[in-house]
Structures are given as C-alpha cells and as structure tokens.
XYZ file of C-alpha atoms in Angstrom:
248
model
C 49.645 181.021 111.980
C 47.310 177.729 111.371
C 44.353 178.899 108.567
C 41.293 177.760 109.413
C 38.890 176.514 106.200
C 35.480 176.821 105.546
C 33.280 175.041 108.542
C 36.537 174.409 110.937
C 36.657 175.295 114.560
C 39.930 174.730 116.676
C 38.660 172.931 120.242
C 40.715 172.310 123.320
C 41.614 169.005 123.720
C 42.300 169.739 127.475
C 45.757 167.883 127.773
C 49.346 169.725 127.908
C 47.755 172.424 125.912
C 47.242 170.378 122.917
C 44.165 171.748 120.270
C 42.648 170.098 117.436
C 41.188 171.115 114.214
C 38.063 169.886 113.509
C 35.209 170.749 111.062
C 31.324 169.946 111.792
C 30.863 168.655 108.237
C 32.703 166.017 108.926
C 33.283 163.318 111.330
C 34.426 164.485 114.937
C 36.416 163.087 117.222
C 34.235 161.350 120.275
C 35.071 159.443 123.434
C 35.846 156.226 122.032
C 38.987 157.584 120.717
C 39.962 159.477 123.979
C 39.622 155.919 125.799
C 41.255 153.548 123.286
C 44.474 156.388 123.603
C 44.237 155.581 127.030
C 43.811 151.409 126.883
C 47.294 151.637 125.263
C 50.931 150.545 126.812
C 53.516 152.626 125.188
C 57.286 152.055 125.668
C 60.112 153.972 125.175
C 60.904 154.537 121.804
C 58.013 152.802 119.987
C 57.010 153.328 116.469
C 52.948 153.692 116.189
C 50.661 153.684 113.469
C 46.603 154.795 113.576
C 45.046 153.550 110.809
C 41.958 155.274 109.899
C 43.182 158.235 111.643
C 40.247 161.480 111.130
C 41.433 164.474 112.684
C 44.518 162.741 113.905
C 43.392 162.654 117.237
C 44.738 158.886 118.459
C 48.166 160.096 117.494
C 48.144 163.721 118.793
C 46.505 162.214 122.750
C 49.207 159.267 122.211
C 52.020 162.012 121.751
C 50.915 163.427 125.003
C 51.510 160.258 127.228
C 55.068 160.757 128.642
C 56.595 157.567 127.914
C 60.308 158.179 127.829
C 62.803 157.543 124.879
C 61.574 159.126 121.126
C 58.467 157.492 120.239
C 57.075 158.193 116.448
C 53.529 158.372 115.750
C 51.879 158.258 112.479
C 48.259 158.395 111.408
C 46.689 157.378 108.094
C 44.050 158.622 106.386
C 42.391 158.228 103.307
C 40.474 161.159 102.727
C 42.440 163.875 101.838
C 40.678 166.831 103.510
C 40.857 164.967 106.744
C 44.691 164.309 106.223
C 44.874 167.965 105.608
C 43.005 168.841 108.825
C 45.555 166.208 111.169
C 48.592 167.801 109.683
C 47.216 170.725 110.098
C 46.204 170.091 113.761
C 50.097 168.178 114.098
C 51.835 171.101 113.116
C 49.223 173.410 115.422
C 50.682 171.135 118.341
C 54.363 172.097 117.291
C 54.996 167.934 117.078
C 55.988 167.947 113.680
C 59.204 165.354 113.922
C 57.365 163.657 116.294
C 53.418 163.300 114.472
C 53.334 162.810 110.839
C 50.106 162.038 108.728
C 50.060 160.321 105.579
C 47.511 160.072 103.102
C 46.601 156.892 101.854
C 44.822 153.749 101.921
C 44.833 150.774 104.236
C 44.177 148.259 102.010
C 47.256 149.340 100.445
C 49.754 149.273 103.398
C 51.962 146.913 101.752
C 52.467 149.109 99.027
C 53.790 152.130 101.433
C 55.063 150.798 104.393
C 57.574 148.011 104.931
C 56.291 145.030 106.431
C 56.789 144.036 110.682
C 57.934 147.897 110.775
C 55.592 149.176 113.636
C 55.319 148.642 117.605
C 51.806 149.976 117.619
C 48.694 149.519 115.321
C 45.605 151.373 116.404
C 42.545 151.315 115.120
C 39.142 153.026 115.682
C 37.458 152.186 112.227
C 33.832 152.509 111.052
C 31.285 149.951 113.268
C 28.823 149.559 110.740
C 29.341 146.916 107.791
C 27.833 147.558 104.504
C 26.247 150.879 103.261
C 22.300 150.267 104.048
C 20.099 153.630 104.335
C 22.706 155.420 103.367
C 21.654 157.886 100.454
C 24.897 159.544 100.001
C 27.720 157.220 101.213
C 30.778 159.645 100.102
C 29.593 162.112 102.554
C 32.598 162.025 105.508
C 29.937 161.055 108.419
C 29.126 157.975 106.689
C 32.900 157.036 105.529
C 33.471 157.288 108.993
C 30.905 155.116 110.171
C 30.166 152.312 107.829
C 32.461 150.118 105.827
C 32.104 151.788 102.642
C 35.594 152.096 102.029
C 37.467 149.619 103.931
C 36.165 146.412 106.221
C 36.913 145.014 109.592
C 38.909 142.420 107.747
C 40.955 144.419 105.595
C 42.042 146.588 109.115
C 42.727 143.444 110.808
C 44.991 142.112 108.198
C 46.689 145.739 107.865
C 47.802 145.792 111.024
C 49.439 141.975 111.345
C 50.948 143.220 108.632
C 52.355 146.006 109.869
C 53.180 144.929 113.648
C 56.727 143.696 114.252
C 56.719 140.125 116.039
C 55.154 140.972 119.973
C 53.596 143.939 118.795
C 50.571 145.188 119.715
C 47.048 146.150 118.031
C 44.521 147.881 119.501
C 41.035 148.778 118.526
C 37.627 150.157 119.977
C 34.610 148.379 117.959
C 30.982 147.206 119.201
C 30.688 144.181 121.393
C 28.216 142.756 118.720
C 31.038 141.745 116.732
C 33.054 140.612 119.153
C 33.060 137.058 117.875
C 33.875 138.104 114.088
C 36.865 140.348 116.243
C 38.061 137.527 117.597
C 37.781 135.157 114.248
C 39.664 138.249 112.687
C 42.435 138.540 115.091
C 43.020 134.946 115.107
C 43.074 134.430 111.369
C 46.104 137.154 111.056
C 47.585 135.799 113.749
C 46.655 138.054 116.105
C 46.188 136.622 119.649
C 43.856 138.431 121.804
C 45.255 139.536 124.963
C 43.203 142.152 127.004
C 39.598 143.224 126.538
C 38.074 146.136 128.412
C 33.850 146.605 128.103
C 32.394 149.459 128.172
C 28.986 150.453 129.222
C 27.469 153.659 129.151
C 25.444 152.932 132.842
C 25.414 150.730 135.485
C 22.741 148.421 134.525
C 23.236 148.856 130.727
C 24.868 147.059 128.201
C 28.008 147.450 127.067
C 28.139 149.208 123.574
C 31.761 149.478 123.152
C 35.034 147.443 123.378
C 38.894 147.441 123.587
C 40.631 144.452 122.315
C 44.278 144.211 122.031
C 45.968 141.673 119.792
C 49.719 140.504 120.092
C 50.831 139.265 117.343
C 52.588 135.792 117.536
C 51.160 136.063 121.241
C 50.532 132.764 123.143
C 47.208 131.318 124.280
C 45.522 133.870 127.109
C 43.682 136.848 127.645
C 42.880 139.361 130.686
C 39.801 140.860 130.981
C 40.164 144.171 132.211
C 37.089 145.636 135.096
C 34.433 147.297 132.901
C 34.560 150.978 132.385
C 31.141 152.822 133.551
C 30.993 156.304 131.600
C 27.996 158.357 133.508
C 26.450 157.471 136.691
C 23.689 159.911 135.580
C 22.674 161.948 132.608
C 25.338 163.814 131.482
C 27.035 163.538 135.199
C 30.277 160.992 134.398
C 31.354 158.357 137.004
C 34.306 158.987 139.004
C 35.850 155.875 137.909
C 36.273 157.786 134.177
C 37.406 160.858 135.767
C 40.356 159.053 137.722
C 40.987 157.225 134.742
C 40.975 159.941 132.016
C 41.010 163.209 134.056
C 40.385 166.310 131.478
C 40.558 164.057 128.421
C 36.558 162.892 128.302
C-alpha cells in the first residue's frame, strides 16, 4: 500500500495501467514530457538516464515502450521530496529492478556516476535562465522552471559526460534558444541530429523543441515534420492522437 502525503493525488497516466504520484504544490508533469518520451529511439537493452527527473515521469512512460532485451532507467533529482514522490510512483508501478531514482545533483554527475556509462540522456530542464520576478525562488514551481539551480550548460555538459560514444541526448527546450542549444551541444561534443518543432496551432509559432545530440556524431541533421497539438481550443489534432494515443 503506496501512502499518499499531504497535497498528493495519484492520476492515471493512461498507458499499460501505469499511475503517477503527483502533488499540486509542486511542479506537475505536462505534455512536453509525454512527447519528448515519445521523440526517443530505445534499443534493446539500453541504459537511460533523466536528468532533472520531477515526478519521474520520463522514466516511468520510457519503461512502458516495449523495446525488447532489459533496458534500465534511472531518473535524477535534486530535490528530495520530488525523489521521494518518483520512487514512490516507481515502486506504485511494480518496476522497481527496472526504474530507480536517485537523489542528487547534476552538476555533480561525475562524482556519482562513472563516466561514458549511459545509452540515453534525457532532459526536460527548466526554460527560463536566471531568477527575475521571482520572490521566492526555492518554491518547487520555480526550481522547475528557471535556472536557479542548475543551467542549460551545466545539463549539456552532464550528459556528454555521461553518454557512451554514439549515444544519444535528448531534450525538449524553447525554440528561442535554439541557437545557444546548438552552441551547447556542439561545445560538448554533441552533434545535433534530429529536431522536431512544435507548435501549439496551425498558424502559430512553435514554442517548443526536440533536439537530439549524438555524441561523437558526424556532420548532419534531420528535421523531423512539425508536430501540431490542437486544431481548436482544447480539441487536439489527429496527427497527436496517432502519434501519442492516450498519453497527451
């Protein structure tokens, strides 16, 4: 029997029965997370890392995706009611063995993980650099959204650390800072490979994207079709639906 805390609600995720813990005072899981799941190639038998995890919702969806072989998934997390919450949520799922959160910081991945050890590296970190308007920035919201505690940069250079050779990052930002994404990448020697934009209508602009990095990866990149999310208010194109199904 899971034990709920103060402010925590369990919500259907909607995919092979899988539910997750979440808690309105903090940061909840939206659709950028659902779609950067999706935007990733697993293999059989990969070893994946979310850094910046939340409610441990990348891992959990990317457990899900039947892949063959004995893939790992870990998520990490640096505040520790969160990390609570995901291993709560992991072991809600039955995937302990499979799902493990860790508690700690990414700026201090070299200190807990050994180097060119991971397949995977996702990401779906805070869009907002600096902390300005922000009265209270330890609140959860805002560690979630703004780069109080860790910066585009330092996620970047976690995860070339991490990758093995040919492995993969992936993250979900805002196409504003697409160039400093690429300048990241590039600098860690991370090669951008695919893009995917995404725009919340037709004749919108896009407000989110999906890079993937390789690292060591040669000289070319694919840009995927742009994703349209609603085709009216509320009313989601069917484009997203054949895509994502229950998930969004």
């Amino acid at each position: 029997m899971i034990k709920l805390k103060p402010n925590e609600r369990i919500d259907d995720l909607q995919c092979k029965g899988y539910r997750i813990i979440q808690n309105k005072e903090m940061f909840c899981f939206g659709m950028d997370a659902v779609l950067l799941a999706n935007f990733v190639k697993q293999r059989p038998g990969n070893e994946c890392i979310d850094l910046g995890t939340g409610t441990g919702i990348i891992p959990i969806l990317m457990a899900a995706k039947e892949c063959g072989g004995e893939p790992h998934f870990v998520g990490l997390e640096i505040q520790e009611a969160c990390a609570d919450m995901a291993n709560r949520s992991v072991e809600l799922n039955e995937l302990i063995g499979k799902v493990r959160i860790d508690h700690g910081d990414i700026k201090e991945v070299a200190c807990n993980y050994k180097k060119a050890s991971f397949d995977i590296v996702t990401s779906n970190p805070p869009y907002i650099s600096g902390n300005h308007g922000l009265h209270n920035p330890n609140e959860p919201k805002n560690i979630a959204r703004h780069e109080i505690l860790v910066t585009l940069s330092d996620v970047v250079s976690a995860a070339a650390y991490l990758l093995k050779p040919g492995g993969s990052f992936y993250m979900i930002h805002k196409p504003f800072r697409l160039a400093e994404i690429f300048d990241c990448f590039m600098k860690n020697g991370l090669e951008p490979k695919r893009m995917q934009l995404i725009h919340p209508y037709i004749d919108k602009e896009p407000n989110m994207v999906i890079v993937e990095g390789v690292k060591g990866g040669n000289k070319m990149i694919k840009i995927e079709p742009p994703l349209i999310v609603y085709k009216e208010p509320g009313v989601y194109t069917e484009d997203l639906l054949l895509r994502y199904g229950n998930n969004v």
